[in-house]
Amino acid sequence: MATSWKNFRQTLSLTPEEEEIVNLEKSVITAIVDAREENGLTQKQLSELCGVQQPVIARIERAIHSPQINSIIRILKPLGYTLAVVKEEAAER
């Protein structure tokens, strides 16, 4: 029987650090999907622009696996974005 993500997530007993990693990854994936859609691109079109196979983009967008940093950068570049490391204090302001 299918369960909601919220119910399933509660069974994982994540540490605060693991929870933070999950939330950060979710934010990155959401930003990728939003940027692709804002640019009016399909996954296949994005794949052709960035050189990352469409099935990989689909797995990233569905959070089936954690993307490698080089894949994230390659996907973001043709969308007009880059990846930045920001000190946490600055990010919270």
Short mmCIF file of N, CA and C in Angstrom, two decimals:
data_model
loop_
_atom_site.label_atom_id
_atom_site.label_comp_id
_atom_site.label_asym_id
_atom_site.label_seq_id
_atom_site.Cartn_x
_atom_site.Cartn_y
_atom_site.Cartn_z
N MET A 1 0.84 -1.18 0.00
CA MET A 1 0.00 0.00 0.00
C MET A 1 0.88 1.24 0.00
N ALA A 2 0.54 2.20 -0.81
CA ALA A 2 1.31 3.43 -0.91
C ALA A 2 1.13 4.27 0.35
N THR A 3 2.16 4.97 0.69
CA THR A 3 2.13 5.84 1.85
C THR A 3 2.58 7.23 1.41
N SER A 4 2.23 8.23 2.16
CA SER A 4 2.66 9.57 1.80
C SER A 4 4.13 9.73 2.16
N TRP A 5 4.79 10.70 1.47
CA TRP A 5 6.19 10.98 1.76
C TRP A 5 6.34 11.40 3.22
N LYS A 6 5.40 12.20 3.71
CA LYS A 6 5.47 12.67 5.10
C LYS A 6 5.46 11.48 6.07
N ASN A 7 4.57 10.53 5.85
CA ASN A 7 4.51 9.35 6.73
C ASN A 7 5.76 8.49 6.60
N PHE A 8 6.21 8.30 5.36
CA PHE A 8 7.41 7.50 5.14
C PHE A 8 8.63 8.16 5.78
N ARG A 9 8.73 9.47 5.62
CA ARG A 9 9.88 10.21 6.14
C ARG A 9 9.96 10.08 7.66
N GLN A 10 8.82 10.04 8.34
CA GLN A 10 8.81 9.89 9.79
C GLN A 10 9.40 8.55 10.23
N THR A 11 9.28 7.54 9.39
CA THR A 11 9.83 6.23 9.73
C THR A 11 11.34 6.17 9.56
N LEU A 12 11.91 7.16 8.90
CA LEU A 12 13.35 7.15 8.64
C LEU A 12 14.18 7.54 9.85
N SER A 13 13.62 8.27 10.78
CA SER A 13 14.33 8.73 11.97
C SER A 13 15.63 9.44 11.60
N LEU A 14 15.52 10.47 10.78
CA LEU A 14 16.69 11.21 10.33
C LEU A 14 17.24 12.09 11.45
N THR A 15 18.55 12.19 11.48
CA THR A 15 19.19 13.12 12.40
C THR A 15 18.96 14.54 11.87
N PRO A 16 19.15 15.56 12.68
CA PRO A 16 19.00 16.94 12.18
C PRO A 16 19.94 17.22 10.99
N GLU A 17 21.14 16.67 11.03
CA GLU A 17 22.08 16.87 9.93
C GLU A 17 21.58 16.21 8.66
N GLU A 18 21.04 14.99 8.77
CA GLU A 18 20.50 14.29 7.60
C GLU A 18 19.27 15.02 7.06
N GLU A 19 18.46 15.54 7.95
CA GLU A 19 17.27 16.32 7.56
C GLU A 19 17.69 17.56 6.77
N GLU A 20 18.76 18.22 7.22
CA GLU A 20 19.26 19.40 6.53
C GLU A 20 19.75 19.05 5.13
N ILE A 21 20.42 17.92 5.00
CA ILE A 21 20.90 17.48 3.68
C ILE A 21 19.73 17.19 2.75
N VAL A 22 18.71 16.51 3.26
CA VAL A 22 17.52 16.22 2.45
C VAL A 22 16.87 17.52 1.99
N ASN A 23 16.74 18.48 2.89
CA ASN A 23 16.11 19.76 2.54
C ASN A 23 16.93 20.54 1.52
N LEU A 24 18.24 20.51 1.66
CA LEU A 24 19.12 21.20 0.71
C LEU A 24 19.00 20.56 -0.67
N GLU A 25 19.04 19.24 -0.72
CA GLU A 25 18.91 18.55 -2.00
C GLU A 25 17.56 18.84 -2.64
N LYS A 26 16.51 18.86 -1.83
CA LYS A 26 15.18 19.18 -2.35
C LYS A 26 15.15 20.58 -2.94
N SER A 27 15.81 21.53 -2.29
CA SER A 27 15.87 22.91 -2.79
C SER A 27 16.59 22.99 -4.12
N VAL A 28 17.69 22.26 -4.25
CA VAL A 28 18.45 22.26 -5.51
C VAL A 28 17.61 21.65 -6.62
N ILE A 29 16.97 20.54 -6.35
CA ILE A 29 16.14 19.88 -7.37
C ILE A 29 14.98 20.78 -7.78
N THR A 30 14.33 21.41 -6.81
CA THR A 30 13.22 22.32 -7.11
C THR A 30 13.70 23.48 -7.98
N ALA A 31 14.89 24.01 -7.67
CA ALA A 31 15.44 25.11 -8.46
C ALA A 31 15.71 24.68 -9.89
N ILE A 32 16.22 23.47 -10.08
CA ILE A 32 16.49 22.95 -11.43
C ILE A 32 15.20 22.81 -12.21
N VAL A 33 14.19 22.21 -11.60
CA VAL A 33 12.90 22.02 -12.29
C VAL A 33 12.28 23.38 -12.62
N ASP A 34 12.28 24.29 -11.66
CA ASP A 34 11.71 25.62 -11.89
C ASP A 34 12.42 26.34 -13.03
N ALA A 35 13.76 26.28 -13.04
CA ALA A 35 14.54 26.97 -14.08
C ALA A 35 14.26 26.35 -15.44
N ARG A 36 14.17 25.03 -15.51
CA ARG A 36 13.88 24.36 -16.79
C ARG A 36 12.52 24.80 -17.30
N GLU A 37 11.53 24.79 -16.42
CA GLU A 37 10.18 25.16 -16.83
C GLU A 37 10.09 26.64 -17.20
N GLU A 38 10.78 27.51 -16.46
CA GLU A 38 10.79 28.94 -16.78
C GLU A 38 11.40 29.20 -18.16
N ASN A 39 12.35 28.35 -18.55
CA ASN A 39 12.96 28.48 -19.87
C ASN A 39 12.16 27.76 -20.95
N GLY A 40 11.03 27.16 -20.56
CA GLY A 40 10.16 26.49 -21.52
C GLY A 40 10.78 25.27 -22.17
N LEU A 41 11.64 24.58 -21.43
CA LEU A 41 12.34 23.42 -21.98
C LEU A 41 11.78 22.11 -21.46
N THR A 42 11.78 21.12 -22.32
CA THR A 42 11.48 19.76 -21.89
C THR A 42 12.78 19.17 -21.33
N GLN A 43 12.65 18.04 -20.68
CA GLN A 43 13.86 17.37 -20.19
C GLN A 43 14.76 16.99 -21.37
N LYS A 44 14.18 16.56 -22.46
CA LYS A 44 14.97 16.17 -23.63
C LYS A 44 15.71 17.37 -24.20
N GLN A 45 15.04 18.51 -24.31
CA GLN A 45 15.70 19.71 -24.83
C GLN A 45 16.85 20.14 -23.91
N LEU A 46 16.61 20.09 -22.62
CA LEU A 46 17.67 20.43 -21.67
C LEU A 46 18.83 19.46 -21.80
N SER A 47 18.52 18.20 -21.98
CA SER A 47 19.54 17.17 -22.16
C SER A 47 20.44 17.49 -23.34
N GLU A 48 19.83 17.91 -24.43
CA GLU A 48 20.61 18.25 -25.63
C GLU A 48 21.49 19.48 -25.39
N LEU A 49 21.03 20.41 -24.59
CA LEU A 49 21.79 21.62 -24.31
C LEU A 49 22.96 21.39 -23.36
N CYS A 50 22.77 20.51 -22.39
CA CYS A 50 23.77 20.37 -21.34
C CYS A 50 24.62 19.11 -21.45
N GLY A 51 24.22 18.15 -22.29
CA GLY A 51 25.00 16.94 -22.44
C GLY A 51 24.79 15.91 -21.35
N VAL A 52 23.77 16.10 -20.53
CA VAL A 52 23.40 15.11 -19.52
C VAL A 52 22.21 14.34 -20.08
N GLN A 53 22.27 13.02 -20.06
CA GLN A 53 21.21 12.21 -20.66
C GLN A 53 19.86 12.51 -20.02
N GLN A 54 18.81 12.50 -20.83
CA GLN A 54 17.46 12.81 -20.35
C GLN A 54 17.03 11.90 -19.21
N PRO A 55 17.29 10.59 -19.25
CA PRO A 55 16.90 9.77 -18.11
C PRO A 55 17.57 10.18 -16.80
N VAL A 56 18.79 10.71 -16.89
CA VAL A 56 19.48 11.19 -15.70
C VAL A 56 18.77 12.43 -15.15
N ILE A 57 18.39 13.34 -16.06
CA ILE A 57 17.65 14.53 -15.64
C ILE A 57 16.32 14.12 -15.00
N ALA A 58 15.64 13.14 -15.58
CA ALA A 58 14.37 12.67 -15.02
C ALA A 58 14.58 12.09 -13.62
N ARG A 59 15.63 11.31 -13.43
CA ARG A 59 15.90 10.72 -12.11
C ARG A 59 16.24 11.80 -11.09
N ILE A 60 16.97 12.83 -11.53
CA ILE A 60 17.29 13.94 -10.63
C ILE A 60 16.01 14.65 -10.23
N GLU A 61 15.17 14.97 -11.22
CA GLU A 61 13.93 15.71 -10.93
C GLU A 61 12.97 14.92 -10.06
N ARG A 62 13.00 13.61 -10.15
CA ARG A 62 12.12 12.79 -9.30
C ARG A 62 12.80 12.39 -8.00
N ALA A 63 14.01 12.89 -7.80
CA ALA A 63 14.79 12.61 -6.57
C ALA A 63 15.02 11.12 -6.37
N ILE A 64 15.22 10.42 -7.48
CA ILE A 64 15.50 8.99 -7.38
C ILE A 64 16.94 8.74 -6.97
N HIS A 65 17.83 9.63 -7.39
CA HIS A 65 19.21 9.53 -6.92
C HIS A 65 19.78 10.93 -6.74
N SER A 66 20.81 11.01 -5.93
CA SER A 66 21.46 12.29 -5.68
C SER A 66 22.37 12.62 -6.86
N PRO A 67 22.19 13.79 -7.45
CA PRO A 67 23.02 14.15 -8.59
C PRO A 67 24.45 14.48 -8.18
N GLN A 68 25.37 14.18 -9.08
CA GLN A 68 26.75 14.56 -8.85
C GLN A 68 26.88 16.06 -9.09
N ILE A 69 27.82 16.67 -8.42
CA ILE A 69 28.00 18.11 -8.51
C ILE A 69 28.25 18.55 -9.95
N ASN A 70 29.04 17.78 -10.71
CA ASN A 70 29.32 18.17 -12.08
C ASN A 70 28.06 18.10 -12.94
N SER A 71 27.15 17.18 -12.64
CA SER A 71 25.89 17.10 -13.37
C SER A 71 25.02 18.33 -13.07
N ILE A 72 24.98 18.73 -11.82
CA ILE A 72 24.20 19.91 -11.43
C ILE A 72 24.72 21.14 -12.18
N ILE A 73 26.03 21.31 -12.19
CA ILE A 73 26.63 22.47 -12.86
C ILE A 73 26.34 22.43 -14.35
N ARG A 74 26.48 21.27 -14.97
CA ARG A 74 26.22 21.15 -16.42
C ARG A 74 24.76 21.43 -16.75
N ILE A 75 23.85 21.05 -15.88
CA ILE A 75 22.42 21.28 -16.10
C ILE A 75 22.09 22.76 -15.91
N LEU A 76 22.65 23.38 -14.89
CA LEU A 76 22.33 24.77 -14.59
C LEU A 76 22.86 25.76 -15.63
N LYS A 77 24.03 25.49 -16.20
CA LYS A 77 24.69 26.43 -17.10
C LYS A 77 23.80 26.89 -18.26
N PRO A 78 23.20 25.99 -19.06
CA PRO A 78 22.37 26.46 -20.18
C PRO A 78 21.06 27.10 -19.72
N LEU A 79 20.72 26.94 -18.46
CA LEU A 79 19.52 27.57 -17.91
C LEU A 79 19.81 28.98 -17.41
N GLY A 80 21.09 29.37 -17.47
CA GLY A 80 21.48 30.71 -17.04
C GLY A 80 21.78 30.80 -15.56
N TYR A 81 22.07 29.69 -14.93
CA TYR A 81 22.36 29.66 -13.50
C TYR A 81 23.73 29.07 -13.24
N THR A 82 24.22 29.30 -12.05
CA THR A 82 25.45 28.70 -11.59
C THR A 82 25.22 28.19 -10.17
N LEU A 83 26.17 27.47 -9.66
CA LEU A 83 26.08 26.95 -8.30
C LEU A 83 27.06 27.73 -7.44
N ALA A 84 26.62 28.17 -6.29
CA ALA A 84 27.48 28.95 -5.41
C ALA A 84 27.47 28.34 -4.02
N VAL A 85 28.58 28.47 -3.34
CA VAL A 85 28.69 28.06 -1.94
C VAL A 85 28.60 29.33 -1.12
N VAL A 86 27.63 29.37 -0.22
CA VAL A 86 27.35 30.56 0.57
C VAL A 86 27.47 30.21 2.04
N LYS A 87 28.17 31.05 2.78
CA LYS A 87 28.29 30.84 4.21
C LYS A 87 26.91 30.85 4.85
N GLU A 88 26.65 29.94 5.75
CA GLU A 88 25.31 29.78 6.32
C GLU A 88 24.76 31.04 6.94
N GLU A 89 25.56 31.82 7.64
CA GLU A 89 25.05 33.04 8.25
C GLU A 89 24.48 33.98 7.19
N ALA A 90 25.16 34.07 6.05
CA ALA A 90 24.70 34.95 4.97
C ALA A 90 23.41 34.40 4.34
N ALA A 91 23.29 33.11 4.25
CA ALA A 91 22.12 32.49 3.65
C ALA A 91 20.87 32.68 4.51
N GLU A 92 21.05 32.78 5.82
CA GLU A 92 19.91 32.89 6.74
C GLU A 92 19.37 34.31 6.85
N ARG A 93 20.11 35.29 6.41
CA ARG A 93 19.69 36.70 6.54
C ARG A 93 18.64 37.06 5.56
#
